[in-house]
Coordinates of C-alpha atoms in Angstrom, one line a residue:
M1 CA -12.2 38.2 -13.7
T2 CA -14.5 35.3 -14.4
S3 CA -17.0 34.7 -17.2
A4 CA -20.1 32.7 -17.6
T5 CA -19.5 28.9 -17.3
P6 CA -18.7 27.5 -20.7
P7 CA -20.9 24.9 -22.3
P8 CA -20.7 21.4 -20.8
A9 CA -18.3 20.4 -23.7
S10 CA -15.8 23.1 -24.9
D11 CA -12.9 23.2 -27.3
V12 CA -10.2 25.6 -26.2
D13 CA -6.7 26.5 -27.2
I14 CA -5.1 26.3 -23.8
L15 CA -6.4 25.0 -20.5
V16 CA -4.4 26.0 -17.4
I17 CA -5.1 24.0 -14.2
G18 CA -4.3 26.2 -11.2
A19 CA -4.4 30.0 -10.8
G20 CA -1.2 30.5 -8.8
P21 CA 1.9 32.4 -10.0
A22 CA 3.0 29.8 -12.5
G23 CA -0.5 29.2 -14.0
L24 CA -1.3 32.9 -14.2
A25 CA 2.0 33.7 -15.8
A26 CA 1.6 31.0 -18.4
A27 CA -2.0 32.2 -19.2
T28 CA -0.9 35.8 -19.5
V29 CA 1.9 35.0 -22.0
L30 CA -0.3 32.5 -24.0
A31 CA -3.2 34.9 -24.3
A32 CA -1.0 37.8 -25.1
G33 CA 0.7 35.6 -27.7
G34 CA -2.5 35.4 -29.8
L35 CA -4.3 32.4 -28.4
R36 CA -7.8 33.7 -27.8
R37 CA -9.3 30.7 -26.0
V38 CA -7.1 30.5 -22.9
I39 CA -9.0 29.1 -19.9
V40 CA -7.7 28.9 -16.3
L41 CA -9.4 26.6 -13.8
E42 CA -9.1 27.4 -10.1
R43 CA -10.8 25.4 -7.4
E44 CA -10.6 28.2 -4.8
T45 CA -12.9 31.2 -4.6
A46 CA -10.2 33.6 -5.7
P47 CA -7.1 33.4 -7.9
G48 CA -3.5 33.9 -6.9
G49 CA -2.5 30.6 -5.2
V50 CA -0.5 30.6 -2.0
P51 CA 0.5 34.3 -2.2
R52 CA -3.1 35.5 -1.8
H53 CA -2.9 34.4 1.8
C54 CA 0.3 36.4 2.5
G55 CA -0.4 39.9 3.8
H56 CA 3.3 40.6 4.0
S57 CA 6.0 41.4 1.5
P58 CA 8.4 40.9 -0.3
F59 CA 6.7 39.9 -3.5
G60 CA 6.7 41.4 -7.0
M61 CA 10.1 42.9 -7.5
R62 CA 10.9 40.7 -10.4
E63 CA 7.4 40.9 -11.9
F64 CA 6.3 44.5 -11.2
R65 CA 9.5 46.2 -10.2
R66 CA 8.3 47.0 -6.7
L67 CA 7.8 45.3 -3.4
I68 CA 4.2 44.5 -2.6
S69 CA 2.3 42.1 -0.3
G70 CA 1.4 38.6 -1.4
A71 CA -2.3 39.5 -1.6
E72 CA -1.6 42.5 -3.9
Y73 CA 0.8 40.3 -5.9
A74 CA -1.9 37.7 -6.4
R75 CA -4.4 40.4 -7.6
R76 CA -1.9 41.9 -10.0
L77 CA -1.1 38.5 -11.5
A78 CA -4.8 37.7 -12.0
D79 CA -5.5 41.2 -13.5
A80 CA -2.6 40.8 -15.9
A81 CA -4.0 37.4 -17.1
T82 CA -7.5 38.8 -17.6
R83 CA -6.3 41.9 -19.4
A84 CA -4.3 39.7 -21.8
G85 CA -7.6 37.8 -22.6
A86 CA -7.5 34.7 -20.4
V87 CA -10.6 33.6 -18.6
I88 CA -10.4 32.5 -15.0
L89 CA -13.1 30.1 -13.8
L90 CA -13.3 29.9 -10.0
R91 CA -14.7 27.1 -7.9
T92 CA -13.9 24.8 -10.8
T93 CA -12.0 21.6 -10.0
A94 CA -10.2 19.4 -12.5
I95 CA -11.4 15.8 -12.0
A96 CA -9.7 13.7 -14.6
L97 CA -7.2 14.0 -17.5
G98 CA -7.7 12.1 -20.7
P99 CA -5.3 11.5 -23.6
G100 CA -4.7 14.2 -26.1
G101 CA -5.8 17.2 -24.1
I102 CA -9.1 16.0 -22.7
L103 CA -10.1 17.1 -19.2
S104 CA -13.2 16.7 -17.0
A105 CA -14.0 19.3 -14.4
A106 CA -16.7 20.0 -11.8
S107 CA -18.1 23.5 -11.5
P108 CA -21.0 25.0 -9.5
D109 CA -23.1 24.6 -12.6
G110 CA -22.3 20.9 -13.1
M111 CA -19.7 18.8 -14.9
L112 CA -17.6 20.3 -17.7
R113 CA -15.6 18.6 -20.5
F114 CA -12.8 20.4 -22.2
T115 CA -10.7 19.5 -25.2
A116 CA -7.5 21.6 -25.5
K117 CA -4.5 21.9 -27.8
R118 CA -2.4 22.0 -24.7
I119 CA -3.1 21.5 -21.0
V120 CA -0.8 23.3 -18.5
L121 CA -0.7 21.7 -15.0
A122 CA 0.2 24.3 -12.4
T123 CA -1.3 22.8 -9.3
G124 CA 1.6 23.6 -7.0
V125 CA 2.5 22.0 -3.7
R126 CA 0.9 21.5 -0.3
E127 CA 2.4 21.3 3.2
S128 CA 2.4 17.9 4.9
P129 CA -0.2 17.8 7.7
R130 CA 0.4 16.5 11.2
A131 CA -0.9 13.0 10.2
T132 CA 1.9 12.4 7.8
R133 CA 4.6 13.5 10.2
L134 CA 3.7 10.9 12.8
V135 CA 3.4 13.2 15.7
G136 CA 1.6 11.6 18.6
G137 CA -0.6 12.8 21.4
D138 CA -4.0 14.4 21.7
R139 CA -6.1 16.0 19.0
P140 CA -6.9 19.5 20.3
L141 CA -7.7 22.6 18.4
G142 CA -4.8 24.9 17.4
V143 CA -2.8 22.5 15.2
M144 CA -2.5 23.7 11.6
N145 CA -0.1 24.3 8.7
T146 CA 1.1 27.7 7.5
G147 CA -1.6 28.0 4.8
A148 CA -4.3 27.7 7.4
L149 CA -2.6 30.2 9.7
Q150 CA -2.3 32.7 6.9
A151 CA -5.9 32.3 6.0
F152 CA -6.9 32.9 9.6
A153 CA -4.6 36.0 9.9
Y154 CA -5.1 37.7 6.5
L155 CA -8.4 36.5 5.1
E156 CA -10.5 35.9 8.2
R157 CA -8.7 38.3 10.5
L158 CA -8.8 35.8 13.4
A159 CA -6.2 34.8 15.9
P160 CA -6.3 31.0 16.5
F161 CA -3.7 31.2 19.2
R162 CA -1.3 33.5 21.1
R163 CA 1.8 31.3 21.9
P164 CA 2.3 28.7 19.2
V165 CA 5.2 26.5 18.4
I166 CA 6.4 26.7 14.8
V167 CA 7.9 23.5 13.3
G168 CA 10.5 24.1 10.6
T169 CA 13.0 26.8 9.6
E170 CA 12.4 27.1 5.8
L171 CA 11.3 30.4 4.3
I172 CA 7.7 29.5 4.9
A173 CA 8.4 29.4 8.6
L174 CA 9.5 33.1 8.4
S175 CA 6.1 33.7 6.8
A176 CA 4.5 32.0 9.7
I177 CA 6.3 34.3 12.1
L178 CA 5.1 37.4 10.2
A179 CA 1.5 36.0 10.2
C180 CA 1.8 35.5 14.0
R181 CA 2.9 39.1 14.4
H182 CA 0.0 40.3 12.3
I183 CA -2.5 38.8 14.8
G184 CA -0.5 39.7 17.9
A185 CA 0.8 36.2 18.6
R186 CA 4.3 35.6 19.8
P187 CA 5.7 32.1 19.0
A188 CA 7.0 30.2 22.0
A189 CA 9.7 28.6 19.8
L190 CA 10.9 27.4 16.4
I191 CA 11.7 23.7 16.2
E192 CA 14.0 22.2 13.7
A193 CA 14.9 18.5 13.4
N194 CA 18.2 19.2 11.5
P195 CA 21.4 20.5 13.1
G196 CA 21.1 23.8 11.4
P197 CA 18.6 26.1 9.6
S198 CA 17.0 25.4 6.2
V199 CA 17.5 29.0 5.1
P200 CA 20.7 31.0 4.4
R201 CA 22.5 32.1 7.6
P202 CA 21.5 35.8 7.4
L203 CA 17.8 34.8 7.3
A204 CA 18.4 32.3 10.1
A205 CA 18.8 35.2 12.5
F206 CA 15.2 36.4 11.7
P207 CA 13.4 34.5 14.5
R208 CA 15.9 35.7 17.2
L209 CA 15.4 39.3 16.2
F210 CA 11.9 38.9 17.6
G211 CA 13.0 37.0 20.7
I212 CA 11.9 33.6 19.5
P213 CA 14.0 30.7 20.7
V214 CA 15.2 28.2 18.1
H215 CA 15.8 24.6 19.0
Y216 CA 17.9 22.6 16.5
N217 CA 18.2 18.8 16.5
T218 CA 14.8 18.8 18.1
E219 CA 11.4 17.3 17.2
I220 CA 7.9 17.4 18.6
S221 CA 7.1 13.9 19.9
E222 CA 3.7 14.6 21.4
I223 CA 1.0 17.3 21.4
Q224 CA -1.0 17.6 24.6
G225 CA -4.2 19.4 25.5
G226 CA -7.9 19.2 26.1
A227 CA -10.1 21.4 24.0
R228 CA -7.0 23.3 22.8
V229 CA -3.3 22.8 22.7
E230 CA -1.7 23.2 26.1
R231 CA 1.9 21.9 25.7
V232 CA 4.2 19.9 23.5
T233 CA 6.9 17.3 24.4
L234 CA 10.2 18.1 22.6
R235 CA 12.7 15.4 22.0
R236 CA 16.3 16.2 21.1
R237 CA 18.5 14.0 18.9
D238 CA 20.4 12.8 22.0
G239 CA 17.1 11.5 23.5
V240 CA 16.6 14.2 26.1
T241 CA 12.9 15.4 26.4
R242 CA 11.3 18.4 27.8
T243 CA 7.8 20.0 28.0
L244 CA 7.1 23.4 26.5
A245 CA 3.9 25.3 27.2
C246 CA 2.1 26.7 24.2
D247 CA -1.4 27.1 22.8
G248 CA -0.9 26.0 19.2
V249 CA 1.4 24.2 16.7
V250 CA 2.2 25.3 13.2
F251 CA 3.7 22.7 10.9
T252 CA 5.6 24.4 8.0
A253 CA 7.0 23.0 4.8
G254 CA 7.3 19.2 4.3
W255 CA 6.3 20.0 0.7
V256 CA 4.4 17.5 -1.4
P257 CA 3.7 18.3 -5.1
E258 CA -0.1 18.4 -5.8
A259 CA 0.2 15.8 -8.5
S260 CA -2.8 13.6 -7.9
L261 CA -4.4 14.6 -11.2
A262 CA -1.2 13.6 -13.1
H263 CA -0.7 10.4 -11.1
A264 CA -4.3 9.3 -11.7
A265 CA -3.7 9.7 -15.4
G266 CA -0.4 7.7 -15.3
L267 CA 1.6 10.7 -16.5
A268 CA 5.3 11.3 -16.0
F269 CA 7.2 14.6 -16.3
D270 CA 10.8 15.5 -16.8
S271 CA 12.5 18.5 -15.0
D272 CA 11.5 20.9 -17.8
G273 CA 7.8 20.1 -17.5
R274 CA 7.5 17.9 -20.6
C275 CA 5.1 15.1 -20.2
S276 CA 4.7 11.6 -21.5
D277 CA 1.5 12.9 -23.2
P278 CA 2.7 15.7 -25.6
A279 CA -0.6 17.6 -25.1
I280 CA 0.1 18.1 -21.4
C281 CA 2.9 20.0 -19.6
A282 CA 3.7 21.3 -16.2
A283 CA 5.1 24.4 -14.5
G284 CA 5.8 25.9 -11.1
N285 CA 6.0 23.9 -7.9
L286 CA 4.5 20.8 -9.4
L287 CA 8.1 20.2 -10.5
P288 CA 10.8 20.0 -7.8
P289 CA 12.8 21.5 -6.4
L290 CA 10.6 24.0 -4.5
K291 CA 10.5 27.4 -6.0
T292 CA 9.5 30.8 -4.7
A293 CA 6.5 32.6 -6.1
G294 CA 8.7 34.6 -8.4
R295 CA 10.6 31.6 -9.7
S296 CA 7.3 29.8 -10.3
W297 CA 6.2 32.8 -12.3
C298 CA 9.3 32.5 -14.4
T299 CA 8.7 28.8 -15.1
G300 CA 5.2 29.6 -16.2
R301 CA 6.4 32.2 -18.6
R302 CA 9.2 30.0 -20.0
L303 CA 6.7 27.1 -20.5
A304 CA 4.2 29.4 -22.3
A305 CA 6.9 30.7 -24.7
S306 CA 7.8 27.1 -25.5
I307 CA 4.1 26.3 -26.2
L308 CA 3.7 29.2 -28.5
R309 CA 6.8 28.2 -30.5
D310 CA 5.5 24.6 -30.7
L311 CA 2.0 25.6 -31.9
A312 CA 3.5 28.0 -34.5
K313 CA 5.3 25.1 -36.3

């Protein structure tokens, strides 16, 4: 899946930053389209992005015509890219973008410098941590976002808690429920600040199917505990508070585009991923609104097709 680290300075056709669904889809189309020097940089130890943490389905119906787990989906996307001829460099972090397709990166073997005909930014999004949500209280163990929970459950096969509270009702919150079930945990409640769910009504019934109470118009105002989480204070919109016993808190959603690389370079994007620097473009969840893995895959393919047309002129 990876090759030897390229020389410290390399000229390539395409440089893709991020090996999630959008980045891998773009790399696959571009390499299959005849560009032989397609490099994907991924800072993690394995490609696949967020889906590689997901041991549950449904993934893959659009891409592979079958339902598979997120982990299998990630492997298939990476395999498709490498079969097409793309090279995935793991543990390699993009550091700085320069004008006209120049990028500096850090790898286990030292600093690298690339010059590319096109750079595709597919760095995705991240969930907002507790610190940005202004939730007060103690700082015990057991407070995390969905990505960390999934890593515990599916990659490390560890159970960080047994009775957590899940904050949020977006699709990712349903993934958190499935991750909890995988490790034998039963959430004490789902907490939603809005008056209704953030998913379509049929999916909103999902938590209740597993006997998980859902509290709308409610926020966590304080987390309490010593070495570990012991309880949370809930505050309703009408000001009424109550204490709920639990041993963990999972903050879901609160999505923030992982755009620090673009911001540091002073770049601006439109909704189609076109950039103020014509050598750079973006795909996937770097561009709002939030997309599922399958939709991110589609944006990567569309962008790659556009790049091929542009380079053929």
